[in-house]
Coordinates of C-alpha atoms and ligand atoms in Angstrom, one line a residue:
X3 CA 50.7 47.0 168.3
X4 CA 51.9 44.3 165.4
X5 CA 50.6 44.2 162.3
X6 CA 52.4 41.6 160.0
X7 CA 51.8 41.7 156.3
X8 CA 52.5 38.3 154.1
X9 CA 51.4 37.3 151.0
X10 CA 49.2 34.8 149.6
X11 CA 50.3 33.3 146.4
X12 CA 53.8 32.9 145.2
X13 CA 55.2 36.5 146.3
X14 CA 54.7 39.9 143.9
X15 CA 50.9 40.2 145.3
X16 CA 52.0 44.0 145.8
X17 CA 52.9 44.3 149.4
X18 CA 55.4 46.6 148.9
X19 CA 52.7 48.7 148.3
X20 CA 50.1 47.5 151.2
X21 CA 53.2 47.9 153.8
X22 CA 54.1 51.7 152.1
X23 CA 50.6 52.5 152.4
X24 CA 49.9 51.4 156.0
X25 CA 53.1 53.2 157.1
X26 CA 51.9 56.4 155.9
X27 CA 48.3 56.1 156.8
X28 CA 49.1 54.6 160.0
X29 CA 52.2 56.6 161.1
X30 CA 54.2 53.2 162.2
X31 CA 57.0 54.1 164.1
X32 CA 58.7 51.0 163.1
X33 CA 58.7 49.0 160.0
X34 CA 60.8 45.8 159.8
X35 CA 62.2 43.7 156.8
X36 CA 62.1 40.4 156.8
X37 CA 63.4 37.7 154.1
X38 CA 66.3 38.4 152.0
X39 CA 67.3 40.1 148.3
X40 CA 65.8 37.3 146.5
X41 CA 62.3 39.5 146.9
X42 CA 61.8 43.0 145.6
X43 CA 59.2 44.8 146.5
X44 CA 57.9 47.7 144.6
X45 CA 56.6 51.2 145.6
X46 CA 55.5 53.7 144.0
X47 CA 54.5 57.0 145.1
X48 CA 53.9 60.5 143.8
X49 CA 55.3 59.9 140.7
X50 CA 58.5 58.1 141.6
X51 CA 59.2 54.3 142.0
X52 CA 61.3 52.7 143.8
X53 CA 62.5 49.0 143.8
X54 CA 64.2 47.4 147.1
X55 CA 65.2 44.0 148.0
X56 CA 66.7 45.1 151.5
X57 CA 64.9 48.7 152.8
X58 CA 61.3 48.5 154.0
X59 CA 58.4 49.4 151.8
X60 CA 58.1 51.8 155.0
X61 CA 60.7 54.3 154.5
X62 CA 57.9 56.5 152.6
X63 CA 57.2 57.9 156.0
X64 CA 60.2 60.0 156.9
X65 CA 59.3 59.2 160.7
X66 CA 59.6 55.3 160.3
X67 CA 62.3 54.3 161.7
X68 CA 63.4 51.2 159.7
X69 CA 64.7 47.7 160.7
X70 CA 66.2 44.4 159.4
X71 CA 65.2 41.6 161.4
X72 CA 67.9 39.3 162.5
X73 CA 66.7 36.3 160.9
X74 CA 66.8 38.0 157.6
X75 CA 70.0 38.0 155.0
X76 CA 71.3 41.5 153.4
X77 CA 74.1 42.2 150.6
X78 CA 76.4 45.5 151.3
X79 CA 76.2 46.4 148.0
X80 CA 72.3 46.7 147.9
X81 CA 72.0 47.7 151.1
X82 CA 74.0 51.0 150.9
X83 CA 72.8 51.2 147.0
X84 CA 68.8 51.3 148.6
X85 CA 69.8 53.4 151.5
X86 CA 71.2 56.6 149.0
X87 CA 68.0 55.7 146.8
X88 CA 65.4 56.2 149.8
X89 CA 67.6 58.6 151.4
X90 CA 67.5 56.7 154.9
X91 CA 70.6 57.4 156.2
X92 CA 70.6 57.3 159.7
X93 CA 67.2 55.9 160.7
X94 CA 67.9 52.2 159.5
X95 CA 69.1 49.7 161.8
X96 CA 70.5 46.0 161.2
X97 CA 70.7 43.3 163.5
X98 CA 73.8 42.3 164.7
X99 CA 73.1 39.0 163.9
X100 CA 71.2 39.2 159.9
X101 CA 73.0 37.0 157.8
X102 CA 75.4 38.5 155.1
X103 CA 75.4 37.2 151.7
X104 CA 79.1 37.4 149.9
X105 CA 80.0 37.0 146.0
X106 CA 81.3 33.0 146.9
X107 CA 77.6 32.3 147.2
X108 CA 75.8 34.2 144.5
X109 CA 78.5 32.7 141.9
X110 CA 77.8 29.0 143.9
X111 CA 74.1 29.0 143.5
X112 CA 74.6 30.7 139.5
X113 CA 76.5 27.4 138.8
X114 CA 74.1 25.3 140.3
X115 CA 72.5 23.3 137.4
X116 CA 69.6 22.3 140.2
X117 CA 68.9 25.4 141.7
X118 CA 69.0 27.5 138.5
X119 CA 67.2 25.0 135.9
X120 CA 64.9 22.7 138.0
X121 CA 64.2 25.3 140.7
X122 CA 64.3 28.5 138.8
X123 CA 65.7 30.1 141.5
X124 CA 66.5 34.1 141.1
X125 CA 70.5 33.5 141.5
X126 CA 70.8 36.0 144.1
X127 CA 72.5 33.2 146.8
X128 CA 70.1 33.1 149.3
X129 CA 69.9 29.7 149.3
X130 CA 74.0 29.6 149.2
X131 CA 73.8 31.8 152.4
X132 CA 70.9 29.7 154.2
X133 CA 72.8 26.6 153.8
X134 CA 76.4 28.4 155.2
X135 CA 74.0 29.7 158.3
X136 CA 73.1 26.0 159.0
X137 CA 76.7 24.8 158.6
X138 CA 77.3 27.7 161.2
X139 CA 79.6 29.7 159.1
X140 CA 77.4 32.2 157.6
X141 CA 79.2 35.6 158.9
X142 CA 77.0 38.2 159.8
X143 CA 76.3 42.0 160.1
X144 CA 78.6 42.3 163.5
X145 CA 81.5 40.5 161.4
X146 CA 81.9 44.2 159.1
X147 CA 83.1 47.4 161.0
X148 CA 81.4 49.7 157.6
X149 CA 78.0 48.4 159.1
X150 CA 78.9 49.8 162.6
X151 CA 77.1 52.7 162.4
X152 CA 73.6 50.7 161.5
X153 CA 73.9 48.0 163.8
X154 CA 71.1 47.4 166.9
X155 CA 69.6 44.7 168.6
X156 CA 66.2 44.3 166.8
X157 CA 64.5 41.8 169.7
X158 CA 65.3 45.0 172.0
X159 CA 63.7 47.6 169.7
X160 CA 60.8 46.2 168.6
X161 CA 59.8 44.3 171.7
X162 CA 60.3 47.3 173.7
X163 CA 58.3 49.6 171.4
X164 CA 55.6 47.2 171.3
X165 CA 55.5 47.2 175.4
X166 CA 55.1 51.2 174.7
X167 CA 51.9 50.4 172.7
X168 CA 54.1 52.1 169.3
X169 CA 52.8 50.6 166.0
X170 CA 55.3 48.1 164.4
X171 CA 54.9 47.4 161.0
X172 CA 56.0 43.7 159.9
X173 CA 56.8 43.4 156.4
X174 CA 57.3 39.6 155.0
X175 CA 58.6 38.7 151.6
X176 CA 57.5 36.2 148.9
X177 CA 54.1 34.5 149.5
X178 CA 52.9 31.3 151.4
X179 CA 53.6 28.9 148.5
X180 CA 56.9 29.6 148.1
X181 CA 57.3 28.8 152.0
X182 CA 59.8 26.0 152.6
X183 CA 57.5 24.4 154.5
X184 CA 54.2 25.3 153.5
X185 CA 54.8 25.4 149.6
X186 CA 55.1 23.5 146.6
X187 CA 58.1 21.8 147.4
X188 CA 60.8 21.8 145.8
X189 CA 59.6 24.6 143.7
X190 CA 59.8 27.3 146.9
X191 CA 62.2 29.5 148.3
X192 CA 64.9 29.0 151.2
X193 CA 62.9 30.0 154.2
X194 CA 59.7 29.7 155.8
X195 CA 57.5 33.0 154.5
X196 CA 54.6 32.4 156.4
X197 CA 53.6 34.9 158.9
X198 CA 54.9 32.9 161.9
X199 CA 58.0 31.9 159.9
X200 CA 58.2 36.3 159.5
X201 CA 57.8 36.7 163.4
X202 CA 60.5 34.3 164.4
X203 CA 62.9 36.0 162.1
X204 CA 62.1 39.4 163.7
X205 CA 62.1 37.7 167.4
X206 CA 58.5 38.7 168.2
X207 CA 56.1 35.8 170.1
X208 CA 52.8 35.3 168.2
X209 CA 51.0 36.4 171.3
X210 CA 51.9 40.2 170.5
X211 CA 50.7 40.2 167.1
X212 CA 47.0 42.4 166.3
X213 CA 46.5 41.9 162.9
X214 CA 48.0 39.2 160.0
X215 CA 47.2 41.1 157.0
X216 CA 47.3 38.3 153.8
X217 CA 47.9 40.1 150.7
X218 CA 46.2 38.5 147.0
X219 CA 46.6 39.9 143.8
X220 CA 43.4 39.8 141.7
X221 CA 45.4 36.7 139.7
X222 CA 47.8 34.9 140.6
X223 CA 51.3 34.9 138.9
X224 CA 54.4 32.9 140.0
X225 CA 58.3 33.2 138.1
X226 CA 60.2 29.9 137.9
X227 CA 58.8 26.3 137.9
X228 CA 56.3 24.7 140.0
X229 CA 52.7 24.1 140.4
X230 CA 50.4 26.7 139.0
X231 CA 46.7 25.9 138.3
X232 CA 45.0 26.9 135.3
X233 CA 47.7 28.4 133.9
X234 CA 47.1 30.7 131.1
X235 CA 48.7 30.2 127.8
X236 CA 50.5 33.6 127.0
X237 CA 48.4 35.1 123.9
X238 CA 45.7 35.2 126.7
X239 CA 47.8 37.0 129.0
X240 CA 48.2 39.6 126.8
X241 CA 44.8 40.2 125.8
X242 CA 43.7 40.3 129.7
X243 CA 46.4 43.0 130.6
X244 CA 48.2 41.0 132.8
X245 CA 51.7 40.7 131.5
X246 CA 54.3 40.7 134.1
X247 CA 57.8 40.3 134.5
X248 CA 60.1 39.5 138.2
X249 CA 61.3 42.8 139.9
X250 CA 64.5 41.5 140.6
X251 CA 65.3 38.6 137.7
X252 CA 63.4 40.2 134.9
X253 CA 61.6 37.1 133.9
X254 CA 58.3 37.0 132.3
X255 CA 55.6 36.0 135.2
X256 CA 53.6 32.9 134.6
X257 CA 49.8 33.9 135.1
X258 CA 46.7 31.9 136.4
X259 CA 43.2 33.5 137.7
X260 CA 42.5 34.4 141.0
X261 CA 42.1 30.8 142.8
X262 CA 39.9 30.5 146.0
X263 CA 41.6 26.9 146.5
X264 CA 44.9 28.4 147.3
X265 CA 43.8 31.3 149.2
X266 CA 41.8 29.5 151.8
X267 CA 44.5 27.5 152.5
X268 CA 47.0 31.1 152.7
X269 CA 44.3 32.2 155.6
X270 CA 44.2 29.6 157.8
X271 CA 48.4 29.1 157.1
X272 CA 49.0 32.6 158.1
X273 CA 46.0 32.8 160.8
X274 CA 44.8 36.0 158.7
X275 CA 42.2 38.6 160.4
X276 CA 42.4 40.6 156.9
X277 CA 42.9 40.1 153.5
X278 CA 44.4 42.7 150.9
X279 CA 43.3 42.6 147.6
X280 CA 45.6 44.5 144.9
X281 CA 45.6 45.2 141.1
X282 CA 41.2 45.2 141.0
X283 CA 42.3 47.5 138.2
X284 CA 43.4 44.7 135.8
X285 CA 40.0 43.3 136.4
X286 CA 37.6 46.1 136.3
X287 CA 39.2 49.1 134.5
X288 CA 37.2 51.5 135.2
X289 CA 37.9 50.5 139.4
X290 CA 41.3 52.3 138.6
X291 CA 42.3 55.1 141.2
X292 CA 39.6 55.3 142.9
X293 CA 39.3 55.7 146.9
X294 CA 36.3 54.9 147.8
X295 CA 33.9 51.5 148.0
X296 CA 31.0 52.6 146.5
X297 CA 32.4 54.2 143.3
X298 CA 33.8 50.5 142.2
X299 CA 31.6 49.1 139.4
X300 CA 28.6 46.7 141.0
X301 CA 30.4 43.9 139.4
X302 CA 34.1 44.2 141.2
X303 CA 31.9 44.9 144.3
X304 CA 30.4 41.5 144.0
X305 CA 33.4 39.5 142.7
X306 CA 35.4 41.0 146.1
X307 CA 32.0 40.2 148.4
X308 CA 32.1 36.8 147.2
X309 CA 35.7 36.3 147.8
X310 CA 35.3 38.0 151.3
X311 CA 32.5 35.5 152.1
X312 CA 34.5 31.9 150.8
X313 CA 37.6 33.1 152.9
X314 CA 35.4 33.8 155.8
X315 CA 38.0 37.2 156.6
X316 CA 37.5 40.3 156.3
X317 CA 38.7 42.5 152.9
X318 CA 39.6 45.8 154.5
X319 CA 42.1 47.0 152.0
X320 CA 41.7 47.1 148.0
X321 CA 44.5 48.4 145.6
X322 CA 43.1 50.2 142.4
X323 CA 46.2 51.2 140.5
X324 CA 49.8 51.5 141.3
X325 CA 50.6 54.3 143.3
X326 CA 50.4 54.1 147.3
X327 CA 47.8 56.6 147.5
X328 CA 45.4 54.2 145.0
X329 CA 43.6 51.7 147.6
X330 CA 40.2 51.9 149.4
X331 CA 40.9 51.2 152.9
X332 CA 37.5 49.8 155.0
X333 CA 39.8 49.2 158.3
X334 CA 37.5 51.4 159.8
X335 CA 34.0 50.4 158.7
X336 CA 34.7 47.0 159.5
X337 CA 35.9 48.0 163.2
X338 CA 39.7 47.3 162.7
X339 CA 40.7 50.6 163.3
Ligands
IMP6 P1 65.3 31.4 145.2 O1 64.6 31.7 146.5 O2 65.9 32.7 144.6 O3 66.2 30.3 145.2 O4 64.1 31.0 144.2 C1 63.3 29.9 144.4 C2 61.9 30.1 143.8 O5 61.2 31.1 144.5 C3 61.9 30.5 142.3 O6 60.8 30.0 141.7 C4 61.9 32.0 142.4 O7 61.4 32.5 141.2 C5 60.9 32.1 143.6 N1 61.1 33.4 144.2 C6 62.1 33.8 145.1 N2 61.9 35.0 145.5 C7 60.8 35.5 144.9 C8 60.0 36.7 145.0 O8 60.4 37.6 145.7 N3 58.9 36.8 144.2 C9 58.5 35.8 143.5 N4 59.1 34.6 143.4 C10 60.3 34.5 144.1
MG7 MG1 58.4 40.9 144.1

């Protein structure tokens, strides 16, 4: 049983958190990474947070077992760094073939005028790498004997688990409009993000896939340059509460509301047969924590129905603060699960 999780905007929609939550609540047996350390993905969980660019949001279930999907690109520095952190020794496992990002091509893309100004990329040579694994020179996880002990062959692990009827977990990076393909070229990252873009990276064929999960924040916020609609001007962003700034660079987030537009176009991109919705909170305070549907305020209740009813998909998960355990999940009401 697949279950891929992408997002919807321009990445940071909180599916760190969705993809934590599901592998609790669910009990996946595998989770696997996708995308490279460009993206970080936030969880946080009893009190403790945790940042990762390379570990699944899954680990929080001690049973996970966690996986890098071959199409995806790791540092060894982060990677051993994330494992310590989330205390994951020995139950994650690296494709032989994910690509490996060296030192050459972080310092390449930080003295690339293009990439750092125009672009606003994060600096973290992904894009170095991707262009290396095109010229057919990109040297990856097989090509370093202290990743020996990790290495597997993802196709193998996750196609044969899914032909046991185990839940697998997919967890993609960034959102649909930074897609190379789908987004607002040139202002995008260096892969496709989209959920079929995910699945090849893993090595999965669309036909095993259950559920595409699109994940919105309740605004939208994007670091770098590029297209945003109805951008607000910062003093604004303040006042609302929605001050952000990039997991991994630092940067201030730019901020726009929610915008329909956008996300009707993410759902039929990403084929999604559910939508998440995170951070109601920074809309409707007093939606913070809580668990269940019917103690949300009448007004988040309509502003989510309405949403629900232009993207013609069903919202079966809401976040209401920050911690994994803050969501209202309505899989089951709506006959998902
Ligand atoms: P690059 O992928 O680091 O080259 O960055 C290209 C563009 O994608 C820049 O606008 C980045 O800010 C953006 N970007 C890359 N990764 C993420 C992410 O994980 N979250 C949000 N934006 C990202
Ligand atoms: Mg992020």
């Amino acid at each position: 049983m697949v279950t891929v999780v992408v997002g919807g905007f321009f990445g940071d929609e909180g599916k760190g958190k969705i993809v934590a939550y599901l592998s609790l609540k669910d009990d996946v047996d595998i989770c696997v990474r996708t995308g490279a350390p460009n993206a970080g993905h936030t969880v946080v969980f009893q009190g403790k947070t945790w940042k990762l660019r390379i570990i699944p949001s899954g680990f929080i279930n001690r049973k996970t077992r966690l996986l890098i999907a071959p199409g995806a690109l790791i540092r060894l520095d982060i990677l051993f760094k994330e494992v310590n952190e989330t205390e994951s020794w020995g139950r994650v496992g690296i494709d032989e073939r994910t690509g490996v990002i060296e030192d050459i091509h972080v310092n390449l893309e930080r003295s690339n005028e293009y990439l750092m100004k125009v672009i606003g990329s994060t600096g973290q040579g992904v894009g170095m790498a991707m262009v290396d694994r095109i010229l057919r020179k990109l040297k990856l996880a097989r090509d370093f004997p202290e990743l020996k002990p990790m290495l597997t062959d993802v196709v193998d692990e996750v196609n044969e688990a899914i032909d046991k009827g185990l839940k697998v977990l997919i967890e993609g990076t960034q959102g649909t409009f930074l897609s190379l393909y789908h987004g607002t070229y040139p202002h995008v990252t260096s892969r496709d993000v989209t959920a079929c873009g995910v699945l090849s990276e893993v090595g999965i064929g669309p036909k095993k896939v259950r559920d595409v999960i699109v994940v919105f924040k309740a605004y939208v916020t994007r670091v770098g340059s590029g297209y945003l609609p109805n951008e607000l001007p910062i003093d604004e962003v303040k006042k609302l509460g929605w001050v952000e700034y990039g997991t991994v660079t630092g940067r201030l987030r730019r901020v726009a509301p929610f915008n329909l537009e956008l996300a009707k176009r993410a759902v039929v991109i990403n084929s999604a047969t559910q939508v998440a919705l995170t951070k109601i909170d920074a809309l409707f305070p007093e939606a913070r924590g809580k668990v269940r549907w019917n103690d949300l305020p009448l007004e988040a209740r309509k502003w989510i129905e309405n949403i629900e009813n232009e993207l013609k998909t069903p919202i079966t998960l809401i976040g209401t603060g920050e911690d994994v355990s803050e969501i209202i999940d309505l899989r089951k009401e709506k006959g998902f699960i």
